[in-house]
Every structure is written in C-alpha cells, then in structure tokens.
Amino acid sequence: MKYWILSVAISFFASSALGNECLHQKYKKYADLQTQWQHDYSNLMVANHPELKEVTYRYRDTQLALIEQRFIAFTIYVADAPEKIQTEKPLHQWLVLNPSIKNELSLQYPKFKISDDKVELYNSLGDHKDGDKAREVFRSEVAPSQEFSRLLSRFNSNVSVLNDTSCPTT
C-alpha cells in the first residue's frame, strides 16, 4: 500500500511537471509567433513606406515589450500559480493582467517590474507625430494588400494549430 501511494504521488508530480513544461513550450511558441508577426508587419510597412520607419518601429517595440511582459507573467504563473492560467481559453486569453495584477507582480518579482517599467516607458512617449499618417497608410494600403493578408493568414493559422495542441493534465 505504501508503495502504491508513493507511485501515485510520483506519477502525479511527474505528470504535473510534464504538463507545466508543455504549457511553457506552448506559450513560448505563441510568444515567438507574436514576435515574428510584429517583425513581419513592421518590415512590410517600412518596405512600402520607409518615411514611416520611426513610428512603425516604435509601435513594434511597444508590442514586443508587451509580448515580453506577458511571457514573464506566464513563466511566473506556470511556476508559482498555474491555476491563474486560463488554459481552457484560446492562448490570447490565458492571462489576465489588469493594473492591480501588474502592480502585485511588480512588487513580488523584480524581472516583471523591469518589464512593466519598459512598457510604461513606451506608453509614456505619447502619440508619435506620424501616428495618424501611419494608421491611414495601414488602413488604405497595407491591410488590403495580398502580402499583408498572406502574413496574417500564416500567423492566424499557426496560432490556430497551437490552440488545438493539448498538454497533459493532472
């Protein structure tokens, strides 16, 4: 009986560890896909409108900081509070990071604080002088283009495959 209980306990912890590693790898792939999407979108925008390079890269860098922030929060949760990860939802809804949660994570985890400060720095820059022009060019030229549609379709397809990938549960 003692060995059976020990066997079940080892099996439970091994399954939990494998499940958490799977979740980590799945979310890492998602963050990588988001990062690649930001680079692809920015490269497309700048290739067609080099005069909008500064505003495009500022937008990209802000999004990359947010992706990094969410990934750091995820790594904290997968290690310390996996119940806070809403894995029954699509990947983009796994985390809830409202201001009070960000504040709590910043107080407890220095790495998250650094990331949050970086996001806040980007947000404090305010609107770029070419922001309206960049949004208009995006709406009128970039979004309707076949290249943008191809890039977005590839991103959405890859995310869909990830969403359909399951991890072991405990």
Coordinates of C-alpha atoms in Angstrom, one line a residue:
M1 CA 0.0 0.0 0.0
K2 CA 2.8 2.4 0.9
Y3 CA 4.5 1.8 -2.4
W4 CA 1.2 2.3 -4.3
I5 CA 0.7 5.7 -2.7
L6 CA 4.3 6.7 -3.4
S7 CA 3.9 5.5 -7.0
V8 CA 0.7 7.6 -7.4
A9 CA 2.4 10.6 -5.9
I10 CA 5.4 10.3 -8.2
S11 CA 3.1 9.8 -11.1
F12 CA 1.1 12.9 -10.2
F13 CA 4.1 15.2 -9.8
A14 CA 5.8 13.9 -13.0
S15 CA 2.5 14.4 -14.9
S16 CA 2.2 17.9 -13.4
A17 CA 5.8 18.8 -14.3
L18 CA 5.3 17.5 -17.9
G19 CA 2.1 19.4 -18.2
N20 CA 3.7 22.6 -17.0
E21 CA 6.6 22.1 -19.3
C22 CA 4.2 21.6 -22.2
L23 CA 2.3 24.7 -21.3
H24 CA 5.5 26.6 -21.1
Q25 CA 6.6 25.4 -24.5
K26 CA 3.2 26.1 -26.0
Y27 CA 3.1 29.7 -24.7
K28 CA 6.7 30.2 -25.7
K29 CA 5.8 29.3 -29.3
Y30 CA 2.9 31.6 -29.1
A31 CA 5.1 34.5 -27.9
D32 CA 7.6 33.6 -30.7
L33 CA 4.8 33.7 -33.3
Q34 CA 3.6 37.1 -31.9
T35 CA 7.2 38.4 -32.1
Q36 CA 7.6 37.2 -35.7
W37 CA 4.3 38.8 -36.6
Q38 CA 5.4 42.1 -35.3
H39 CA 8.7 41.9 -37.3
D40 CA 6.9 40.8 -40.4
Y41 CA 4.3 43.5 -40.2
S42 CA 6.9 46.2 -39.5
N43 CA 9.1 45.1 -42.3
L44 CA 6.2 45.2 -44.7
M45 CA 5.2 48.6 -43.6
V46 CA 8.7 50.0 -43.8
A47 CA 9.4 48.4 -47.2
N48 CA 6.4 50.2 -48.6
H49 CA 6.7 53.4 -46.6
P50 CA 10.3 54.0 -45.4
E51 CA 9.3 57.5 -44.3
L52 CA 7.2 55.8 -41.6
K53 CA 10.1 53.7 -40.2
E54 CA 10.4 55.6 -36.9
V55 CA 6.7 55.4 -36.0
T56 CA 6.5 51.8 -37.2
Y57 CA 9.4 50.7 -35.2
R58 CA 8.1 52.5 -32.1
Y59 CA 4.8 50.7 -32.4
R60 CA 6.7 47.4 -33.0
D61 CA 8.9 47.9 -30.0
T62 CA 6.0 48.7 -27.8
Q63 CA 4.2 45.5 -28.9
L64 CA 7.4 43.5 -28.3
A65 CA 7.7 44.9 -24.8
L66 CA 4.1 43.8 -24.1
I67 CA 4.8 40.3 -25.5
E68 CA 7.8 40.1 -23.2
Q69 CA 5.8 41.3 -20.2
R70 CA 3.1 38.7 -20.8
F71 CA 5.6 35.9 -21.2
I72 CA 7.3 36.9 -18.0
A73 CA 4.0 36.9 -16.2
F74 CA 3.2 33.5 -17.7
T75 CA 6.5 32.0 -16.6
I76 CA 5.8 33.3 -13.1
Y77 CA 2.3 31.8 -13.1
V78 CA 3.3 28.4 -14.6
A79 CA 5.9 28.1 -11.8
D80 CA 4.1 29.6 -8.8
A81 CA 0.4 29.8 -9.6
P82 CA -0.7 27.6 -12.6
E83 CA -4.3 27.9 -11.6
K84 CA -4.2 31.6 -12.8
I85 CA -3.5 30.4 -16.3
Q86 CA -6.8 30.0 -18.1
T87 CA -5.8 27.2 -20.4
E88 CA -9.4 26.3 -21.3
K89 CA -9.4 29.5 -23.4
P90 CA -7.5 30.5 -26.6
L91 CA -3.9 31.4 -26.0
H92 CA -4.5 35.2 -26.2
Q93 CA -6.9 34.9 -23.2
W94 CA -4.7 32.7 -21.0
L95 CA -3.6 35.6 -18.8
V96 CA -5.4 38.4 -17.1
L97 CA -3.0 41.3 -16.5
N98 CA -5.0 44.3 -15.2
P99 CA -3.3 47.2 -13.5
S100 CA -3.7 45.7 -10.0
I101 CA -2.3 42.3 -11.0
K102 CA 0.6 44.1 -12.8
N103 CA 1.3 46.0 -9.6
E104 CA 1.2 42.9 -7.5
L105 CA 3.6 41.1 -9.8
S106 CA 5.9 44.1 -9.9
L107 CA 6.1 44.1 -6.1
Q108 CA 6.9 40.4 -5.9
Y109 CA 9.1 39.8 -9.0
P110 CA 11.9 42.2 -10.0
K111 CA 12.1 40.8 -13.5
F112 CA 8.4 41.6 -14.0
K113 CA 8.9 45.1 -12.6
I114 CA 11.7 45.8 -15.1
S115 CA 9.4 44.6 -17.9
D116 CA 6.5 46.6 -16.6
D117 CA 8.7 49.7 -16.4
K118 CA 9.7 49.2 -20.0
V119 CA 6.1 49.0 -21.1
E120 CA 5.3 52.1 -19.1
L121 CA 8.2 54.0 -20.7
Y122 CA 6.9 53.2 -24.2
N123 CA 3.3 54.2 -23.2
S124 CA 4.6 57.5 -21.7
L125 CA 6.0 58.6 -25.0
G126 CA 2.6 59.6 -26.2
D127 CA 1.4 59.8 -29.8
H128 CA 4.1 59.9 -32.5
K129 CA 3.9 62.8 -34.8
D130 CA 3.4 60.4 -37.8
G131 CA 0.9 58.1 -36.0
D132 CA -2.2 59.3 -37.8
K133 CA -0.4 59.0 -41.2
A134 CA 0.8 55.5 -40.3
R135 CA -2.7 54.4 -39.3
E136 CA -4.2 55.8 -42.5
V137 CA -1.5 54.1 -44.7
F138 CA -2.2 50.9 -42.8
R139 CA -5.9 51.1 -43.4
S140 CA -5.8 52.2 -47.0
E141 CA -2.7 50.4 -48.4
V142 CA -1.2 47.8 -46.1
A143 CA -4.2 46.0 -44.7
P144 CA -5.8 45.4 -48.1
S145 CA -2.6 44.1 -49.7
Q146 CA -2.1 40.5 -50.6
E147 CA 1.2 40.4 -48.8
F148 CA -0.4 41.5 -45.5
S149 CA -3.2 39.0 -46.0
R150 CA -0.7 36.3 -46.6
L151 CA 1.3 37.2 -43.4
L152 CA -1.8 37.5 -41.3
S153 CA -3.2 34.2 -42.6
R154 CA 0.1 32.4 -41.8
F155 CA 0.1 33.9 -38.3
N156 CA -3.5 33.0 -37.6
S157 CA -3.0 29.5 -39.0
N158 CA 0.0 28.9 -36.8
V159 CA -1.8 30.2 -33.7
S160 CA -4.8 28.0 -34.5
V161 CA -2.6 25.0 -34.6
L162 CA -1.1 25.9 -31.2
N163 CA -4.6 26.5 -29.8
D164 CA -5.5 23.0 -30.9
T165 CA -2.4 21.4 -29.3
S166 CA -3.2 19.9 -25.9
C167 CA -0.9 19.4 -22.9
P168 CA -1.2 16.6 -20.3
T169 CA -3.4 17.5 -17.4
T170 CA -3.1 16.3 -13.8

